[in-house]
Amino acid sequence: MDFNLSKEEQLIQKTAREFAQKVIDPAAAEIDKTNLMPSSIMEGLSELGIFGIPLPEEYGGGGAGYLSYILALEQLSRACSGVGMIISVNVVGLSVINAFGTPEQKEKYLPPGIKGTEILSFAFTEPGTGSDPKQLTTTVRKDGDHFIINGTKRFISNAGYKGPMIIIAREEESGKASAFIIDKFCPGYSLSEPWDKIGAHGGALYDVYLNNVRIPAVNLLGESGHGLWALKIAMVYGKIGLTGLFLGSCLAAWEEALSYARSKTHRGEAIAAKFQHIQTALADIAMKYDAAKWYAYHLGFAADHYKDPMQLVKEAALTKVYVAETAIDIARIAMGVHGSYGVMRDYKIARLWGDVILGPQVEGTAPLLKILAAGIILNH
Ligand SMILES: Cc1cc2nc3c(=O)[nH]c(=O)nc-3n(C[C@H](O)[C@H](O)[C@H](O)COP(=O)(O)OP(=O)(O)OC[C@H]3O[C@@H](n4cnc5c(N)ncnc54)[C@H](O)[C@@H]3O)c2cc1C
């Protein structure tokens, strides 16, 4: 076993950290307040090639694999979860098109998404369900050499950016779910106001209204009736991204606790040096961060080297659950280190609470992911 990062992985990690420190950190409090992502951050990410780290080089991607992707997301999300959310969902869309797209679809959609001049979305969730594909109500019907899509998609990330959106919809005739690519802001596409979610600000969520959206038949993604395969792949890559994102929250909470404990004094002495329970809190955080980090990095390695796809599905589900729940644990301990300052929104640790608390709900709730993993453990 080799736990060392390669030179390339170290460089990606360092580049992401430096960008986060220089460009994202100074803007993070404002992003949290306004829920808006400055275009300078999007442009900077594009220049660094962050949007396409794991995607193939032939389409302009970094070809650097999913471990590098997690390393970068950790550092960027340490500064701002919203940045991690935008990148993660974009990579979901790119990875699904890369897995199922025709050569023409890849040629058309991958290069701009990898460059970040277009930002992809993936739309499964609806007002009725975010967990059960059988309850999908968005419909699609054939109309000559076109499809017509109608329905409402809920909580959709990146829906306000131009670019492609992958829609999972039910075929009216067969009742089967299929995947389609639409261009956001096409005729029939409209958005709600952004949801007022409690964390991951800057990564706005919208409801998407699809009213007789007409797309050419060539925009079917993968085979007709195979929409749930697209969903499965999306969920795996989504969990890899969210693992990197919430590992970044673990790191942020760890750094906040350490720096606060070193700088806050009690009768002239730093609380880190003076109080043993502060020291055990820091040790607890260090232990939890290390466990989450190695679990997360292993998922990146597994995604780059997997042989059995079902094992990757299981590992992605459990790692995401573990890292997201650990982020809550670490943030809670770190808030305790801050005392009452920990619940003041002027302090980063308080803002982080809003980020971490949503972790177990996104991309499949934690209980459902455990049920999914248990099914694979018992049946494979
Ligand atoms: C920040 C953020 C970003 C998101 N981005 C996107 C996006 O880009 N695209 C997208 O499609 N969605 C997105 N979502 C939606 C998200 O993925 C879903 O909300 C999530 O999967 C849970 O679905 P739900 O809220 O409808 O819960 P439900 O499915 O309604 O579940 C409600 C409760 O019932 C439980 N439950 C449901 N079914 C079962 C079952 N069969 N057995 C046992 N328990 C069950 C769940 O565990 C949960 O506790 C996003 C959500 C957030 C918060």
JSON list of N, CA, C and O in Angstrom, two decimals, residues 26-61:
[
{"chain": "A", "resi": 26, "resn": "PRO", "atom": "N", "xyz": [-11.46, 35.32, 0.69]},
{"chain": "A", "resi": 26, "resn": "PRO", "atom": "CA", "xyz": [-11.88, 36.71, 0.93]},
{"chain": "A", "resi": 26, "resn": "PRO", "atom": "C", "xyz": [-13.34, 36.96, 0.54]},
{"chain": "A", "resi": 26, "resn": "PRO", "atom": "O", "xyz": [-13.94, 37.93, 1.02]},
{"chain": "A", "resi": 27, "resn": "ALA", "atom": "N", "xyz": [-13.90, 36.12, -0.33]},
{"chain": "A", "resi": 27, "resn": "ALA", "atom": "CA", "xyz": [-15.27, 36.36, -0.80]},
{"chain": "A", "resi": 27, "resn": "ALA", "atom": "C", "xyz": [-16.30, 35.51, -0.05]},
{"chain": "A", "resi": 27, "resn": "ALA", "atom": "O", "xyz": [-17.51, 35.70, -0.20]},
{"chain": "A", "resi": 28, "resn": "ALA", "atom": "N", "xyz": [-15.82, 34.57, 0.79]},
{"chain": "A", "resi": 28, "resn": "ALA", "atom": "CA", "xyz": [-16.73, 33.53, 1.32]},
{"chain": "A", "resi": 28, "resn": "ALA", "atom": "C", "xyz": [-17.86, 34.07, 2.19]},
{"chain": "A", "resi": 28, "resn": "ALA", "atom": "O", "xyz": [-19.01, 33.64, 2.05]},
{"chain": "A", "resi": 29, "resn": "ALA", "atom": "N", "xyz": [-17.56, 35.05, 3.05]},
{"chain": "A", "resi": 29, "resn": "ALA", "atom": "CA", "xyz": [-18.61, 35.56, 3.94]},
{"chain": "A", "resi": 29, "resn": "ALA", "atom": "C", "xyz": [-19.70, 36.26, 3.12]},
{"chain": "A", "resi": 29, "resn": "ALA", "atom": "O", "xyz": [-20.90, 36.12, 3.41]},
{"chain": "A", "resi": 30, "resn": "GLU", "atom": "N", "xyz": [-19.28, 36.97, 2.08]},
{"chain": "A", "resi": 30, "resn": "GLU", "atom": "CA", "xyz": [-20.24, 37.68, 1.23]},
{"chain": "A", "resi": 30, "resn": "GLU", "atom": "C", "xyz": [-21.10, 36.67, 0.44]},
{"chain": "A", "resi": 30, "resn": "GLU", "atom": "O", "xyz": [-22.30, 36.85, 0.28]},
{"chain": "A", "resi": 31, "resn": "ILE", "atom": "N", "xyz": [-20.47, 35.61, -0.03]},
{"chain": "A", "resi": 31, "resn": "ILE", "atom": "CA", "xyz": [-21.23, 34.57, -0.75]},
{"chain": "A", "resi": 31, "resn": "ILE", "atom": "C", "xyz": [-22.27, 33.97, 0.18]},
{"chain": "A", "resi": 31, "resn": "ILE", "atom": "O", "xyz": [-23.42, 33.74, -0.19]},
{"chain": "A", "resi": 32, "resn": "ASP", "atom": "N", "xyz": [-21.87, 33.76, 1.43]},
{"chain": "A", "resi": 32, "resn": "ASP", "atom": "CA", "xyz": [-22.80, 33.19, 2.39]},
{"chain": "A", "resi": 32, "resn": "ASP", "atom": "C", "xyz": [-24.00, 34.11, 2.60]},
{"chain": "A", "resi": 32, "resn": "ASP", "atom": "O", "xyz": [-25.13, 33.67, 2.73]},
{"chain": "A", "resi": 33, "resn": "LYS", "atom": "N", "xyz": [-23.74, 35.42, 2.60]},
{"chain": "A", "resi": 33, "resn": "LYS", "atom": "CA", "xyz": [-24.81, 36.40, 2.82]},
{"chain": "A", "resi": 33, "resn": "LYS", "atom": "C", "xyz": [-25.73, 36.50, 1.62]},
{"chain": "A", "resi": 33, "resn": "LYS", "atom": "O", "xyz": [-26.95, 36.56, 1.74]},
{"chain": "A", "resi": 34, "resn": "THR", "atom": "N", "xyz": [-25.14, 36.54, 0.42]},
{"chain": "A", "resi": 34, "resn": "THR", "atom": "CA", "xyz": [-25.93, 36.88, -0.77]},
{"chain": "A", "resi": 34, "resn": "THR", "atom": "C", "xyz": [-26.41, 35.65, -1.54]},
{"chain": "A", "resi": 34, "resn": "THR", "atom": "O", "xyz": [-27.29, 35.76, -2.38]},
{"chain": "A", "resi": 35, "resn": "ASN", "atom": "N", "xyz": [-25.80, 34.51, -1.30]},
{"chain": "A", "resi": 35, "resn": "ASN", "atom": "CA", "xyz": [-26.08, 33.28, -2.07]},
{"chain": "A", "resi": 35, "resn": "ASN", "atom": "C", "xyz": [-25.71, 33.44, -3.55]},
{"chain": "A", "resi": 35, "resn": "ASN", "atom": "O", "xyz": [-26.23, 32.74, -4.40]},
{"chain": "A", "resi": 36, "resn": "LEU", "atom": "N", "xyz": [-24.82, 34.39, -3.82]},
{"chain": "A", "resi": 36, "resn": "LEU", "atom": "CA", "xyz": [-24.40, 34.61, -5.22]},
{"chain": "A", "resi": 36, "resn": "LEU", "atom": "C", "xyz": [-22.93, 34.22, -5.38]},
{"chain": "A", "resi": 36, "resn": "LEU", "atom": "O", "xyz": [-22.11, 34.56, -4.53]},
{"chain": "A", "resi": 37, "resn": "MET", "atom": "N", "xyz": [-22.61, 33.56, -6.48]},
{"chain": "A", "resi": 37, "resn": "MET", "atom": "CA", "xyz": [-21.22, 33.17, -6.75]},
{"chain": "A", "resi": 37, "resn": "MET", "atom": "C", "xyz": [-20.59, 34.21, -7.67]},
{"chain": "A", "resi": 37, "resn": "MET", "atom": "O", "xyz": [-21.05, 34.39, -8.81]},
{"chain": "A", "resi": 38, "resn": "PRO", "atom": "N", "xyz": [-19.53, 34.90, -7.22]},
{"chain": "A", "resi": 38, "resn": "PRO", "atom": "CA", "xyz": [-18.92, 35.92, -8.09]},
{"chain": "A", "resi": 38, "resn": "PRO", "atom": "C", "xyz": [-18.39, 35.29, -9.38]},
{"chain": "A", "resi": 38, "resn": "PRO", "atom": "O", "xyz": [-17.83, 34.19, -9.36]},
{"chain": "A", "resi": 39, "resn": "SER", "atom": "N", "xyz": [-18.52, 36.03, -10.49]},
{"chain": "A", "resi": 39, "resn": "SER", "atom": "CA", "xyz": [-18.05, 35.49, -11.78]},
{"chain": "A", "resi": 39, "resn": "SER", "atom": "C", "xyz": [-16.52, 35.34, -11.76]},
{"chain": "A", "resi": 39, "resn": "SER", "atom": "O", "xyz": [-15.97, 34.49, -12.44]},
{"chain": "A", "resi": 40, "resn": "SER", "atom": "N", "xyz": [-15.82, 36.15, -10.92]},
{"chain": "A", "resi": 40, "resn": "SER", "atom": "CA", "xyz": [-14.35, 36.03, -10.87]},
{"chain": "A", "resi": 40, "resn": "SER", "atom": "C", "xyz": [-13.96, 34.62, -10.38]},
{"chain": "A", "resi": 40, "resn": "SER", "atom": "O", "xyz": [-12.95, 34.07, -10.83]},
{"chain": "A", "resi": 41, "resn": "ILE", "atom": "N", "xyz": [-14.75, 34.05, -9.49]},
{"chain": "A", "resi": 41, "resn": "ILE", "atom": "CA", "xyz": [-14.42, 32.70, -9.00]},
{"chain": "A", "resi": 41, "resn": "ILE", "atom": "C", "xyz": [-14.66, 31.68, -10.11]},
{"chain": "A", "resi": 41, "resn": "ILE", "atom": "O", "xyz": [-13.82, 30.80, -10.36]},
{"chain": "A", "resi": 42, "resn": "MET", "atom": "N", "xyz": [-15.79, 31.83, -10.80]},
{"chain": "A", "resi": 42, "resn": "MET", "atom": "CA", "xyz": [-16.08, 30.88, -11.89]},
{"chain": "A", "resi": 42, "resn": "MET", "atom": "C", "xyz": [-14.99, 30.97, -12.97]},
{"chain": "A", "resi": 42, "resn": "MET", "atom": "O", "xyz": [-14.52, 29.95, -13.48]},
{"chain": "A", "resi": 43, "resn": "GLU", "atom": "N", "xyz": [-14.57, 32.18, -13.29]},
{"chain": "A", "resi": 43, "resn": "GLU", "atom": "CA", "xyz": [-13.53, 32.34, -14.32]},
{"chain": "A", "resi": 43, "resn": "GLU", "atom": "C", "xyz": [-12.19, 31.77, -13.86]},
{"chain": "A", "resi": 43, "resn": "GLU", "atom": "O", "xyz": [-11.48, 31.14, -14.63]},
{"chain": "A", "resi": 44, "resn": "GLY", "atom": "N", "xyz": [-11.87, 31.99, -12.60]},
{"chain": "A", "resi": 44, "resn": "GLY", "atom": "CA", "xyz": [-10.62, 31.47, -12.06]},
{"chain": "A", "resi": 44, "resn": "GLY", "atom": "C", "xyz": [-10.59, 29.94, -12.07]},
{"chain": "A", "resi": 44, "resn": "GLY", "atom": "O", "xyz": [-9.58, 29.33, -12.44]},
{"chain": "A", "resi": 45, "resn": "LEU", "atom": "N", "xyz": [-11.72, 29.34, -11.70]},
{"chain": "A", "resi": 45, "resn": "LEU", "atom": "CA", "xyz": [-11.80, 27.87, -11.72]},
{"chain": "A", "resi": 45, "resn": "LEU", "atom": "C", "xyz": [-11.63, 27.35, -13.14]},
{"chain": "A", "resi": 45, "resn": "LEU", "atom": "O", "xyz": [-10.97, 26.34, -13.38]},
{"chain": "A", "resi": 46, "resn": "SER", "atom": "N", "xyz": [-12.22, 28.08, -14.08]},
{"chain": "A", "resi": 46, "resn": "SER", "atom": "CA", "xyz": [-12.11, 27.70, -15.48]},
{"chain": "A", "resi": 46, "resn": "SER", "atom": "C", "xyz": [-10.66, 27.78, -15.95]},
{"chain": "A", "resi": 46, "resn": "SER", "atom": "O", "xyz": [-10.14, 26.84, -16.57]},
{"chain": "A", "resi": 47, "resn": "GLU", "atom": "N", "xyz": [-9.99, 28.87, -15.61]},
{"chain": "A", "resi": 47, "resn": "GLU", "atom": "CA", "xyz": [-8.59, 29.04, -16.03]},
{"chain": "A", "resi": 47, "resn": "GLU", "atom": "C", "xyz": [-7.70, 27.92, -15.49]},
{"chain": "A", "resi": 47, "resn": "GLU", "atom": "O", "xyz": [-6.77, 27.46, -16.15]},
{"chain": "A", "resi": 48, "resn": "LEU", "atom": "N", "xyz": [-8.01, 27.48, -14.27]},
{"chain": "A", "resi": 48, "resn": "LEU", "atom": "CA", "xyz": [-7.18, 26.43, -13.66]},
{"chain": "A", "resi": 48, "resn": "LEU", "atom": "C", "xyz": [-7.55, 25.03, -14.14]},
{"chain": "A", "resi": 48, "resn": "LEU", "atom": "O", "xyz": [-6.90, 24.05, -13.78]},
{"chain": "A", "resi": 49, "resn": "GLY", "atom": "N", "xyz": [-8.61, 24.92, -14.91]},
{"chain": "A", "resi": 49, "resn": "GLY", "atom": "CA", "xyz": [-9.01, 23.60, -15.43]},
{"chain": "A", "resi": 49, "resn": "GLY", "atom": "C", "xyz": [-9.69, 22.74, -14.37]},
{"chain": "A", "resi": 49, "resn": "GLY", "atom": "O", "xyz": [-9.75, 21.51, -14.48]},
{"chain": "A", "resi": 50, "resn": "ILE", "atom": "N", "xyz": [-10.26, 23.40, -13.33]},
{"chain": "A", "resi": 50, "resn": "ILE", "atom": "CA", "xyz": [-10.85, 22.64, -12.21]},
{"chain": "A", "resi": 50, "resn": "ILE", "atom": "C", "xyz": [-12.13, 21.92, -12.63]},
{"chain": "A", "resi": 50, "resn": "ILE", "atom": "O", "xyz": [-12.45, 20.86, -12.11]},
{"chain": "A", "resi": 51, "resn": "PHE", "atom": "N", "xyz": [-12.89, 22.50, -13.57]},
{"chain": "A", "resi": 51, "resn": "PHE", "atom": "CA", "xyz": [-14.20, 21.93, -13.89]},
{"chain": "A", "resi": 51, "resn": "PHE", "atom": "C", "xyz": [-14.10, 20.54, -14.52]},
{"chain": "A", "resi": 51, "resn": "PHE", "atom": "O", "xyz": [-15.06, 19.78, -14.50]},
{"chain": "A", "resi": 52, "resn": "GLY", "atom": "N", "xyz": [-12.94, 20.24, -15.10]},
{"chain": "A", "resi": 52, "resn": "GLY", "atom": "CA", "xyz": [-12.85, 18.96, -15.82]},
{"chain": "A", "resi": 52, "resn": "GLY", "atom": "C", "xyz": [-11.74, 18.05, -15.34]},
{"chain": "A", "resi": 52, "resn": "GLY", "atom": "O", "xyz": [-11.26, 17.21, -16.11]},
{"chain": "A", "resi": 53, "resn": "ILE", "atom": "N", "xyz": [-11.34, 18.18, -14.06]},
{"chain": "A", "resi": 53, "resn": "ILE", "atom": "CA", "xyz": [-10.18, 17.41, -13.58]},
{"chain": "A", "resi": 53, "resn": "ILE", "atom": "C", "xyz": [-10.25, 15.91, -13.94]},
{"chain": "A", "resi": 53, "resn": "ILE", "atom": "O", "xyz": [-9.29, 15.36, -14.47]},
{"chain": "A", "resi": 54, "resn": "PRO", "atom": "N", "xyz": [-11.38, 15.22, -13.68]},
{"chain": "A", "resi": 54, "resn": "PRO", "atom": "CA", "xyz": [-11.35, 13.77, -13.92]},
{"chain": "A", "resi": 54, "resn": "PRO", "atom": "C", "xyz": [-11.77, 13.37, -15.34]},
{"chain": "A", "resi": 54, "resn": "PRO", "atom": "O", "xyz": [-11.77, 12.18, -15.67]},
{"chain": "A", "resi": 55, "resn": "LEU", "atom": "N", "xyz": [-12.13, 14.34, -16.18]},
{"chain": "A", "resi": 55, "resn": "LEU", "atom": "CA", "xyz": [-12.67, 13.99, -17.50]},
{"chain": "A", "resi": 55, "resn": "LEU", "atom": "C", "xyz": [-11.55, 13.76, -18.51]},
{"chain": "A", "resi": 55, "resn": "LEU", "atom": "O", "xyz": [-10.43, 14.23, -18.31]},
{"chain": "A", "resi": 56, "resn": "PRO", "atom": "N", "xyz": [-11.86, 13.02, -19.61]},
{"chain": "A", "resi": 56, "resn": "PRO", "atom": "CA", "xyz": [-10.79, 12.65, -20.54]},
{"chain": "A", "resi": 56, "resn": "PRO", "atom": "C", "xyz": [-10.12, 13.86, -21.22]},
{"chain": "A", "resi": 56, "resn": "PRO", "atom": "O", "xyz": [-10.78, 14.85, -21.53]},
{"chain": "A", "resi": 57, "resn": "GLU", "atom": "N", "xyz": [-8.83, 13.71, -21.44]},
{"chain": "A", "resi": 57, "resn": "GLU", "atom": "CA", "xyz": [-8.05, 14.79, -22.05]},
{"chain": "A", "resi": 57, "resn": "GLU", "atom": "C", "xyz": [-8.53, 15.10, -23.47]},
{"chain": "A", "resi": 57, "resn": "GLU", "atom": "O", "xyz": [-8.44, 16.23, -23.92]},
{"chain": "A", "resi": 58, "resn": "GLU", "atom": "N", "xyz": [-9.03, 14.06, -24.17]},
{"chain": "A", "resi": 58, "resn": "GLU", "atom": "CA", "xyz": [-9.43, 14.32, -25.56]},
{"chain": "A", "resi": 58, "resn": "GLU", "atom": "C", "xyz": [-10.54, 15.36, -25.68]},
{"chain": "A", "resi": 58, "resn": "GLU", "atom": "O", "xyz": [-10.73, 15.94, -26.75]},
{"chain": "A", "resi": 59, "resn": "TYR", "atom": "N", "xyz": [-11.29, 15.59, -24.60]},
{"chain": "A", "resi": 59, "resn": "TYR", "atom": "CA", "xyz": [-12.33, 16.63, -24.63]},
{"chain": "A", "resi": 59, "resn": "TYR", "atom": "C", "xyz": [-11.89, 17.89, -23.88]},
{"chain": "A", "resi": 59, "resn": "TYR", "atom": "O", "xyz": [-12.70, 18.75, -23.56]},
{"chain": "A", "resi": 60, "resn": "GLY", "atom": "N", "xyz": [-10.61, 17.94, -23.51]},
{"chain": "A", "resi": 60, "resn": "GLY", "atom": "CA", "xyz": [-10.12, 19.13, -22.79]},
{"chain": "A", "resi": 60, "resn": "GLY", "atom": "C", "xyz": [-10.02, 18.92, -21.29]},
{"chain": "A", "resi": 60, "resn": "GLY", "atom": "O", "xyz": [-9.65, 19.85, -20.56]},
{"chain": "A", "resi": 61, "resn": "GLY", "atom": "N", "xyz": [-10.37, 17.73, -20.81]},
{"chain": "A", "resi": 61, "resn": "GLY", "atom": "CA", "xyz": [-10.32, 17.47, -19.37]},
{"chain": "A", "resi": 61, "resn": "GLY", "atom": "C", "xyz": [-8.89, 17.24, -18.89]},
{"chain": "A", "resi": 61, "resn": "GLY", "atom": "O", "xyz": [-7.95, 17.15, -19.68]}
]
